[in-house]
PDB file of C-alpha atoms in Angstrom:
ATOM      1  CA  MET A   1     -51.818  14.517 189.873  1.00 94.00           C
ATOM      2  CA  ARG A   2     -51.566  17.326 190.986  1.00 96.00           C
ATOM      3  CA  VAL A   3     -55.172  20.254 190.746  1.00 98.00           C
ATOM      4  CA  ALA A   4     -54.780  24.255 192.121  1.00 98.00           C
ATOM      5  CA  LEU A   5     -58.227  24.791 193.644  1.00 98.00           C
ATOM      6  CA  PHE A   6     -60.269  28.301 192.657  1.00 98.00           C
ATOM      7  CA  VAL A   7     -62.081  28.357 195.762  1.00 98.00           C
ATOM      8  CA  THR A   8     -63.927  31.542 194.937  1.00 97.00           C
ATOM      9  CA  CYS A   9     -65.331  34.223 197.108  1.00 95.00           C
ATOM     10  CA  LEU A  10     -68.265  33.085 197.375  1.00 94.00           C
ATOM     11  CA  ILE A  11     -67.106  30.085 199.215  1.00 97.00           C
ATOM     12  CA  ASP A  12     -64.071  31.686 200.610  1.00 96.00           C
ATOM     13  CA  ALA A  13     -66.123  34.653 202.387  1.00 96.00           C
ATOM     14  CA  PHE A  14     -69.487  32.242 203.619  1.00 96.00           C
ATOM     15  CA  PHE A  15     -69.364  28.644 202.729  1.00 97.00           C
ATOM     16  CA  PRO A  16     -64.581  27.765 203.430  1.00 97.00           C
ATOM     17  CA  GLU A  17     -66.892  24.531 204.416  1.00 97.00           C
ATOM     18  CA  VAL A  18     -67.152  23.732 201.039  1.00 98.00           C
ATOM     19  CA  ALA A  19     -63.960  24.483 199.966  1.00 98.00           C
ATOM     20  CA  LYS A  20     -62.519  22.006 202.929  1.00 97.00           C
ATOM     21  CA  SER A  21     -65.105  19.293 201.450  1.00 98.00           C
ATOM     22  CA  ALA A  22     -63.494  19.401 197.691  1.00 98.00           C
ATOM     23  CA  VAL A  23     -60.129  18.944 199.214  1.00 98.00           C
ATOM     24  CA  ARG A  24     -60.825  16.050 201.655  1.00 98.00           C
ATOM     25  CA  VAL A  25     -63.287  14.600 198.322  1.00 98.00           C
ATOM     26  CA  LEU A  26     -59.677  15.100 195.362  1.00 98.00           C
ATOM     27  CA  ARG A  27     -57.482  14.063 198.236  1.00 98.00           C
ATOM     28  CA  ARG A  28     -59.253  10.710 198.336  1.00 97.00           C
ATOM     29  CA  HIS A  29     -59.126  10.291 194.751  1.00 97.00           C
ATOM     30  CA  GLY A  30     -55.276  10.771 195.194  1.00 97.00           C
ATOM     31  CA  VAL A  31     -54.762  14.176 194.047  1.00 98.00           C
ATOM     32  CA  GLU A  32     -52.573  16.430 195.539  1.00 98.00           C
ATOM     33  CA  VAL A  33     -54.243  19.766 195.589  1.00 98.00           C
ATOM     34  CA  ASP A  34     -53.021  23.361 195.784  1.00 97.00           C
ATOM     35  CA  VAL A  35     -54.538  26.549 196.856  1.00 97.00           C
ATOM     36  CA  PRO A  36     -52.774  29.636 195.753  1.00 97.00           C
ATOM     37  CA  ARG A  37     -53.214  32.175 198.061  1.00 95.00           C
ATOM     38  CA  THR A  38     -53.511  35.371 195.787  1.00 97.00           C
ATOM     39  CA  GLN A  39     -56.861  34.291 193.424  1.00 97.00           C
ATOM     40  CA  THR A  40     -59.393  36.372 193.803  1.00 95.00           C
ATOM     41  CA  CYS A  41     -63.200  36.826 192.235  1.00 95.00           C
ATOM     42  CA  CYS A  42     -63.247  35.712 188.774  1.00 96.00           C
ATOM     43  CA  GLY A  43     -65.151  39.367 187.834  1.00 96.00           C
ATOM     44  CA  GLN A  44     -68.609  37.819 187.314  1.00 94.00           C
ATOM     45  CA  PRO A  45     -70.238  40.244 189.467  1.00 92.00           C
ATOM     46  CA  ALA A  46     -69.040  43.424 187.135  1.00 94.00           C
ATOM     47  CA  TYR A  47     -69.156  40.821 184.065  1.00 94.00           C
ATOM     48  CA  ASN A  48     -72.596  40.262 183.872  1.00 90.00           C
ATOM     49  CA  SER A  49     -73.387  44.527 185.672  1.00 91.00           C
ATOM     50  CA  GLY A  50     -71.524  45.572 182.239  1.00 92.00           C
ATOM     51  CA  TYR A  51     -68.578  46.878 184.152  1.00 95.00           C
ATOM     52  CA  ARG A  52     -65.843  45.573 181.634  1.00 95.00           C
ATOM     53  CA  GLU A  53     -63.048  47.148 182.211  1.00 96.00           C
ATOM     54  CA  GLU A  54     -63.662  46.466 185.549  1.00 97.00           C
ATOM     55  CA  ALA A  55     -63.921  42.707 185.228  1.00 97.00           C
ATOM     56  CA  ARG A  56     -61.053  42.274 183.404  1.00 97.00           C
ATOM     57  CA  GLU A  57     -58.818  43.878 185.696  1.00 97.00           C
ATOM     58  CA  VAL A  58     -60.300  41.026 188.053  1.00 97.00           C
ATOM     59  CA  ALA A  59     -60.015  38.825 185.310  1.00 98.00           C
ATOM     60  CA  LYS A  60     -55.921  39.573 185.364  1.00 98.00           C
ATOM     61  CA  GLN A  61     -55.385  39.194 189.510  1.00 97.00           C
ATOM     62  CA  LEU A  62     -56.852  35.336 188.431  1.00 98.00           C
ATOM     63  CA  ILE A  63     -55.210  34.587 185.851  1.00 98.00           C
ATOM     64  CA  ARG A  64     -51.105  35.306 187.171  1.00 97.00           C
ATOM     65  CA  ALA A  65     -52.723  33.470 190.300  1.00 98.00           C
ATOM     66  CA  PHE A  66     -52.744  30.164 188.199  1.00 98.00           C
ATOM     67  CA  ASP A  67     -50.381  30.754 185.428  1.00 95.00           C
ATOM     68  CA  GLY A  68     -48.007  28.186 187.211  1.00 93.00           C
ATOM     69  CA  SER A  69     -50.711  25.556 187.430  1.00 96.00           C
ATOM     70  CA  ALA A  70     -51.281  22.668 185.105  1.00 96.00           C
ATOM     71  CA  CYS A  71     -55.172  21.805 186.026  1.00 98.00           C
ATOM     72  CA  VAL A  72     -57.786  23.996 188.306  1.00 98.00           C
ATOM     73  CA  VAL A  73     -60.643  22.407 189.549  1.00 98.00           C
ATOM     74  CA  THR A  74     -63.637  24.759 191.330  1.00 98.00           C
ATOM     75  CA  PRO A  75     -66.646  23.710 193.559  1.00 98.00           C
ATOM     76  CA  SER A  76     -68.995  26.485 191.247  1.00 97.00           C
ATOM     77  CA  GLY A  77     -70.305  25.002 187.918  1.00 96.00           C
ATOM     78  CA  SER A  78     -70.851  29.198 187.726  1.00 95.00           C
ATOM     79  CA  CYS A  79     -67.339  30.661 188.390  1.00 97.00           C
ATOM     80  CA  ALA A  80     -65.839  27.835 185.668  1.00 97.00           C
ATOM     81  CA  ALA A  81     -68.286  29.062 183.001  1.00 96.00           C
ATOM     82  CA  MET A  82     -67.239  32.644 184.254  1.00 97.00           C
ATOM     83  CA  VAL A  83     -63.709  31.317 183.244  1.00 97.00           C
ATOM     84  CA  ARG A  84     -64.159  29.011 180.498  1.00 97.00           C
ATOM     85  CA  CYS A  85     -66.870  30.782 178.852  1.00 96.00           C
ATOM     86  CA  GLU A  86     -66.593  34.616 179.039  1.00 96.00           C
ATOM     87  CA  TYR A  87     -62.048  35.063 179.606  1.00 97.00           C
ATOM     88  CA  PRO A  88     -61.936  34.109 175.906  1.00 97.00           C
ATOM     89  CA  ARG A  89     -64.540  36.651 174.979  1.00 95.00           C
ATOM     90  CA  LEU A  90     -63.343  39.565 177.966  1.00 97.00           C
ATOM     91  CA  PHE A  91     -59.774  39.668 176.255  1.00 97.00           C
ATOM     92  CA  ALA A  92     -61.441  39.220 173.267  1.00 96.00           C
ATOM     93  CA  ASP A  93     -59.065  42.315 171.792  1.00 96.00           C
ATOM     94  CA  ASP A  94     -56.222  42.161 173.595  1.00 97.00           C
ATOM     95  CA  PRO A  95     -52.995  40.371 172.096  1.00 97.00           C
ATOM     96  CA  GLU A  96     -51.374  39.940 174.959  1.00 96.00           C
ATOM     97  CA  TRP A  97     -53.666  38.862 177.728  1.00 97.00           C
ATOM     98  CA  ARG A  98     -56.353  37.044 175.302  1.00 97.00           C
ATOM     99  CA  PRO A  99     -53.472  33.416 175.332  1.00 97.00           C
ATOM    100  CA  ARG A 100     -53.016  33.638 178.805  1.00 97.00           C
ATOM    101  CA  ALA A 101     -57.558  33.739 178.909  1.00 98.00           C
ATOM    102  CA  GLU A 102     -57.870  31.031 176.735  1.00 98.00           C
ATOM    103  CA  ALA A 103     -55.122  29.505 178.361  1.00 98.00           C
ATOM    104  CA  LEU A 104     -56.631  29.111 181.554  1.00 98.00           C
ATOM    105  CA  ALA A 105     -60.497  28.843 180.247  1.00 98.00           C
ATOM    106  CA  ALA A 106     -58.754  25.314 178.621  1.00 98.00           C
ATOM    107  CA  LYS A 107     -57.505  23.887 181.904  1.00 98.00           C
ATOM    108  CA  THR A 108     -60.095  25.238 184.204  1.00 98.00           C
ATOM    109  CA  TYR A 109     -63.167  22.383 185.349  1.00 98.00           C
ATOM    110  CA  GLU A 110     -66.100  22.296 187.041  1.00 98.00           C
ATOM    111  CA  PHE A 111     -65.594  20.358 190.463  1.00 98.00           C
ATOM    112  CA  SER A 112     -68.039  17.014 189.968  1.00 98.00           C
ATOM    113  CA  GLU A 113     -66.563  17.425 186.196  1.00 97.00           C
ATOM    114  CA  PHE A 114     -62.840  17.118 187.037  1.00 98.00           C
ATOM    115  CA  LEU A 115     -63.875  13.427 189.025  1.00 98.00           C
ATOM    116  CA  VAL A 116     -66.111  12.240 186.130  1.00 98.00           C
ATOM    117  CA  ASN A 117     -64.478  13.345 183.001  1.00 97.00           C
ATOM    118  CA  VAL A 118     -60.658  13.526 183.784  1.00 97.00           C
ATOM    119  CA  LEU A 119     -60.715  11.123 186.964  1.00 97.00           C
ATOM    120  CA  GLY A 120     -62.898   8.514 185.215  1.00 97.00           C
ATOM    121  CA  VAL A 121     -64.175   8.413 188.578  1.00 96.00           C
ATOM    122  CA  GLU A 122     -67.101   5.775 188.238  1.00 92.00           C
ATOM    123  CA  ASP A 123     -68.163   5.194 192.554  1.00 94.00           C
ATOM    124  CA  PRO A 124     -67.417   8.378 195.020  1.00 95.00           C
ATOM    125  CA  GLY A 125     -66.927   5.110 197.443  1.00 94.00           C
ATOM    126  CA  VAL A 126     -68.795   6.901 200.329  1.00 96.00           C
ATOM    127  CA  THR A 127     -72.168   6.364 202.042  1.00 97.00           C
ATOM    128  CA  PHE A 128     -74.610   8.922 202.660  1.00 97.00           C
ATOM    129  CA  PRO A 129     -78.192   8.567 203.949  1.00 97.00           C
ATOM    130  CA  ALA A 130     -81.093  10.772 203.359  1.00 97.00           C
ATOM    131  CA  ARG A 131     -83.867  11.184 200.681  1.00 97.00           C
ATOM    132  CA  ALA A 132     -83.136  14.531 198.714  1.00 98.00           C
ATOM    133  CA  THR A 133     -83.634  16.335 195.651  1.00 97.00           C
ATOM    134  CA  VAL A 134     -81.116  18.476 193.169  1.00 97.00           C
ATOM    135  CA  HIS A 135     -81.032  21.737 191.768  1.00 96.00           C
ATOM    136  CA  ALA A 136     -79.069  21.769 188.918  1.00 93.00           C
ATOM    137  CA  SER A 137     -77.970  25.366 188.342  1.00 93.00           C
ATOM    138  CA  CYS A 138     -78.272  27.530 184.808  1.00 93.00           C
ATOM    139  CA  HIS A 139     -74.973  28.948 184.392  1.00 92.00           C
ATOM    140  CA  MET A 140     -73.362  24.963 184.933  1.00 93.00           C
ATOM    141  CA  THR A 141     -75.816  23.364 182.658  1.00 93.00           C
ATOM    142  CA  ARG A 142     -76.701  25.647 179.925  1.00 91.00           C
ATOM    143  CA  GLY A 143     -73.641  28.344 180.278  1.00 90.00           C
ATOM    144  CA  LEU A 144     -70.952  25.150 180.979  1.00 93.00           C
ATOM    145  CA  GLY A 145     -73.157  22.181 179.041  1.00 94.00           C
ATOM    146  CA  VAL A 146     -72.287  20.442 182.659  1.00 95.00           C
ATOM    147  CA  LYS A 147     -75.057  18.559 183.297  1.00 93.00           C
ATOM    148  CA  ASP A 148     -74.988  14.725 184.348  1.00 95.00           C
ATOM    149  CA  GLU A 149     -71.972  14.218 186.219  1.00 97.00           C
ATOM    150  CA  PRO A 150     -73.069  15.289 189.260  1.00 97.00           C
ATOM    151  CA  LEU A 151     -75.868  13.102 188.879  1.00 96.00           C
ATOM    152  CA  CYS A 152     -73.585  10.277 188.138  1.00 96.00           C
ATOM    153  CA  LEU A 153     -71.500  10.423 191.057  1.00 98.00           C
ATOM    154  CA  LEU A 154     -74.941  11.209 193.844  1.00 98.00           C
ATOM    155  CA  LYS A 155     -76.279   7.791 192.020  1.00 97.00           C
ATOM    156  CA  ARG A 156     -73.592   6.335 193.270  1.00 97.00           C
ATOM    157  CA  VAL A 157     -73.701   7.364 197.067  1.00 97.00           C
ATOM    158  CA  LYS A 158     -74.934   4.467 199.375  1.00 97.00           C
ATOM    159  CA  GLY A 159     -78.121   5.426 201.031  1.00 97.00           C
ATOM    160  CA  LEU A 160     -78.698   8.537 198.970  1.00 97.00           C
ATOM    161  CA  GLU A 161     -82.777   7.888 197.219  1.00 97.00           C
ATOM    162  CA  LEU A 162     -82.475  11.251 194.368  1.00 97.00           C
ATOM    163  CA  CYS A 163     -86.341  12.467 194.418  1.00 96.00           C
ATOM    164  CA  PRO A 164     -86.218  13.902 190.373  1.00 96.00           C
ATOM    165  CA  LEU A 165     -86.999  17.883 190.788  1.00 96.00           C
ATOM    166  CA  PRO A 166     -89.713  18.653 188.469  1.00 95.00           C
ATOM    167  CA  TYR A 167     -88.812  21.982 186.594  1.00 93.00           C
ATOM    168  CA  ARG A 168     -85.696  20.909 187.559  1.00 89.00           C
ATOM    169  CA  GLU A 169     -84.375  23.632 184.509  1.00 88.00           C
ATOM    170  CA  ASP A 170     -86.203  26.270 185.778  1.00 91.00           C
ATOM    171  CA  CYS A 171     -83.901  29.015 187.287  1.00 94.00           C
ATOM    172  CA  CYS A 172     -83.569  29.586 191.109  1.00 92.00           C
ATOM    173  CA  GLY A 173     -84.225  33.369 190.378  1.00 91.00           C
ATOM    174  CA  PHE A 174     -80.520  34.223 192.608  1.00 91.00           C
ATOM    175  CA  GLY A 175     -78.786  34.950 188.765  1.00 85.00           C
ATOM    176  CA  GLY A 176     -76.096  36.728 191.450  1.00 80.00           C
ATOM    177  CA  THR A 177     -76.697  40.917 191.060  1.00 85.00           C
ATOM    178  CA  PHE A 178     -80.486  40.010 190.057  1.00 88.00           C
ATOM    179  CA  ALA A 179     -80.542  38.911 193.040  1.00 88.00           C
ATOM    180  CA  VAL A 180     -80.565  42.096 194.397  1.00 86.00           C
ATOM    181  CA  LYS A 181     -81.074  44.628 191.911  1.00 89.00           C
ATOM    182  CA  MET A 182     -85.265  42.716 191.263  1.00 91.00           C
ATOM    183  CA  ALA A 183     -85.472  41.337 194.620  1.00 92.00           C
ATOM    184  CA  GLY A 184     -89.077  41.147 194.436  1.00 93.00           C
ATOM    185  CA  ILE A 185     -88.616  38.709 190.994  1.00 95.00           C
ATOM    186  CA  SER A 186     -86.140  37.134 192.527  1.00 94.00           C
ATOM    187  CA  ALA A 187     -87.634  35.724 195.780  1.00 93.00           C
ATOM    188  CA  ALA A 188     -90.908  34.761 193.631  1.00 94.00           C
ATOM    189  CA  MET A 189     -88.996  32.429 191.817  1.00 95.00           C
ATOM    190  CA  ALA A 190     -86.659  31.184 194.895  1.00 95.00           C
ATOM    191  CA  ASP A 191     -90.808  30.782 196.060  1.00 94.00           C
ATOM    192  CA  GLU A 192     -91.741  28.626 193.108  1.00 95.00           C
ATOM    193  CA  LYS A 193     -88.694  26.719 193.460  1.00 95.00           C
ATOM    194  CA  ILE A 194     -88.785  25.643 196.798  1.00 95.00           C
ATOM    195  CA  ASP A 195     -92.337  24.772 196.481  1.00 95.00           C
ATOM    196  CA  HIS A 196     -91.439  21.837 193.730  1.00 96.00           C
ATOM    197  CA  ILE A 197     -88.912  20.885 195.895  1.00 96.00           C
ATOM    198  CA  GLU A 198     -91.685  20.804 198.365  1.00 94.00           C
ATOM    199  CA  GLU A 199     -93.337  18.791 196.059  1.00 95.00           C
ATOM    200  CA  THR A 200     -90.298  15.951 196.737  1.00 96.00           C
ATOM    201  CA  GLU A 201     -90.403  15.486 199.960  1.00 95.00           C
ATOM    202  CA  ALA A 202     -86.702  15.550 200.551  1.00 96.00           C
ATOM    203  CA  GLU A 203     -84.909  16.511 203.674  1.00 96.00           C
ATOM    204  CA  VAL A 204     -81.824  16.990 201.956  1.00 97.00           C
ATOM    205  CA  LEU A 205     -81.107  20.030 198.648  1.00 97.00           C
ATOM    206  CA  ILE A 206     -78.056  19.492 196.924  1.00 98.00           C
ATOM    207  CA  GLY A 207     -76.511  21.228 194.329  1.00 97.00           C
ATOM    208  CA  SER A 208     -73.320  22.611 192.395  1.00 96.00           C
ATOM    209  CA  ASP A 209     -73.052  26.485 193.090  1.00 95.00           C
ATOM    210  CA  MET A 210     -73.326  28.058 196.449  1.00 96.00           C
ATOM    211  CA  GLY A 211     -75.265  31.221 195.276  1.00 94.00           C
ATOM    212  CA  CYS A 212     -78.282  29.111 194.293  1.00 95.00           C
ATOM    213  CA  LEU A 213     -78.131  26.938 197.195  1.00 96.00           C
ATOM    214  CA  TRP A 214     -77.304  30.335 199.557  1.00 95.00           C
ATOM    215  CA  HIS A 215     -80.333  31.730 198.579  1.00 95.00           C
ATOM    216  CA  LEU A 216     -82.551  28.528 197.791  1.00 96.00           C
ATOM    217  CA  GLY A 217     -81.683  28.142 202.252  1.00 96.00           C
ATOM    218  CA  GLY A 218     -82.300  31.954 203.109  1.00 94.00           C
ATOM    219  CA  ARG A 219     -86.178  31.100 201.648  1.00 93.00           C
ATOM    220  CA  LEU A 220     -86.267  27.999 202.680  1.00 94.00           C
ATOM    221  CA  SER A 221     -84.960  29.293 206.347  1.00 93.00           C
ATOM    222  CA  ARG A 222     -87.402  31.778 206.259  1.00 91.00           C
ATOM    223  CA  ARG A 223     -90.647  29.322 205.403  1.00 89.00           C
ATOM    224  CA  GLY A 224     -89.499  27.362 208.249  1.00 91.00           C
ATOM    225  CA  LYS A 225     -88.733  24.803 206.142  1.00 87.00           C
ATOM    226  CA  PRO A 226     -85.980  22.779 208.194  1.00 87.00           C
ATOM    227  CA  LEU A 227     -84.475  20.993 204.744  1.00 93.00           C
ATOM    228  CA  ARG A 228     -80.720  20.984 204.986  1.00 96.00           C
ATOM    229  CA  VAL A 229     -78.991  22.362 202.060  1.00 97.00           C
ATOM    230  CA  LEU A 230     -75.511  20.953 200.716  1.00 98.00           C
ATOM    231  CA  HIS A 231     -73.165  21.204 197.661  1.00 98.00           C
ATOM    232  CA  VAL A 232     -72.034  17.843 196.259  1.00 98.00           C
ATOM    233  CA  ALA A 233     -68.645  17.904 197.544  1.00 98.00           C
ATOM    234  CA  GLN A 234     -70.523  18.186 200.812  1.00 98.00           C
ATOM    235  CA  VAL A 235     -72.249  14.890 200.333  1.00 98.00           C
ATOM    236  CA  LEU A 236     -69.665  12.843 199.333  1.00 98.00           C
ATOM    237  CA  ASP A 237     -67.680  14.651 202.068  1.00 97.00           C
ATOM    238  CA  GLY A 238     -69.921  12.384 203.627  1.00 93.00           C
ATOM    239  CA  GLY A 239     -72.495  14.569 204.452  1.00 87.00           C
ATOM    240  CA  ARG A 240     -70.033  17.252 206.790  1.00 79.00           C
ATOM    241  CA  GLU A 241     -70.870  20.328 207.205  1.00 78.00           C
TER     242      GLU A 241
END
């Protein structure tokens, strides 16, 4: 099976190690991975800020980049939700681009969702001895509807002890441009989330969206907390950073 990896702009610019881990894990499960060089941002920052026309122009380039791909996988629940849930709405009144947007939406999967629901992976075949807790991002759970797939995989990682996170459903306060426009509220929401993370006595915080993990990792660092912060793909890659 061959898939195209939608890296996302955040991972490309700041966390390329996450994309490398995603590629290694996919290859370990027998998947050939292509990374189209013409891919861009999905347009979510502009879309969420009300700049619909600008978001459409960015989205058109992403659609072109994956036109020839049979299946698209991304290590971001948020960007997968943008493509799958919002692209059809973004082009609802465009007879030329709506079918192309719907086609991309139909073949796009979040990373853990693809492993569990498409490949049927039950045992990721990896060892990572640590005590960890898992952050569930809003767009992935409430937007995309992907809730259990990361946990299904993480529960089978040998040596990994998962600690339930109190108020797991609460937002971390990132929200893309929300963190910039409402910095004080955003930081307060992160601090509340971190208080709950500390209650678990975890050594590692795991998530599926680097926006959330970047935000929480920054607040953890400012508070002098030595927790490791890893994407699910990195844990399934044996904890490589």
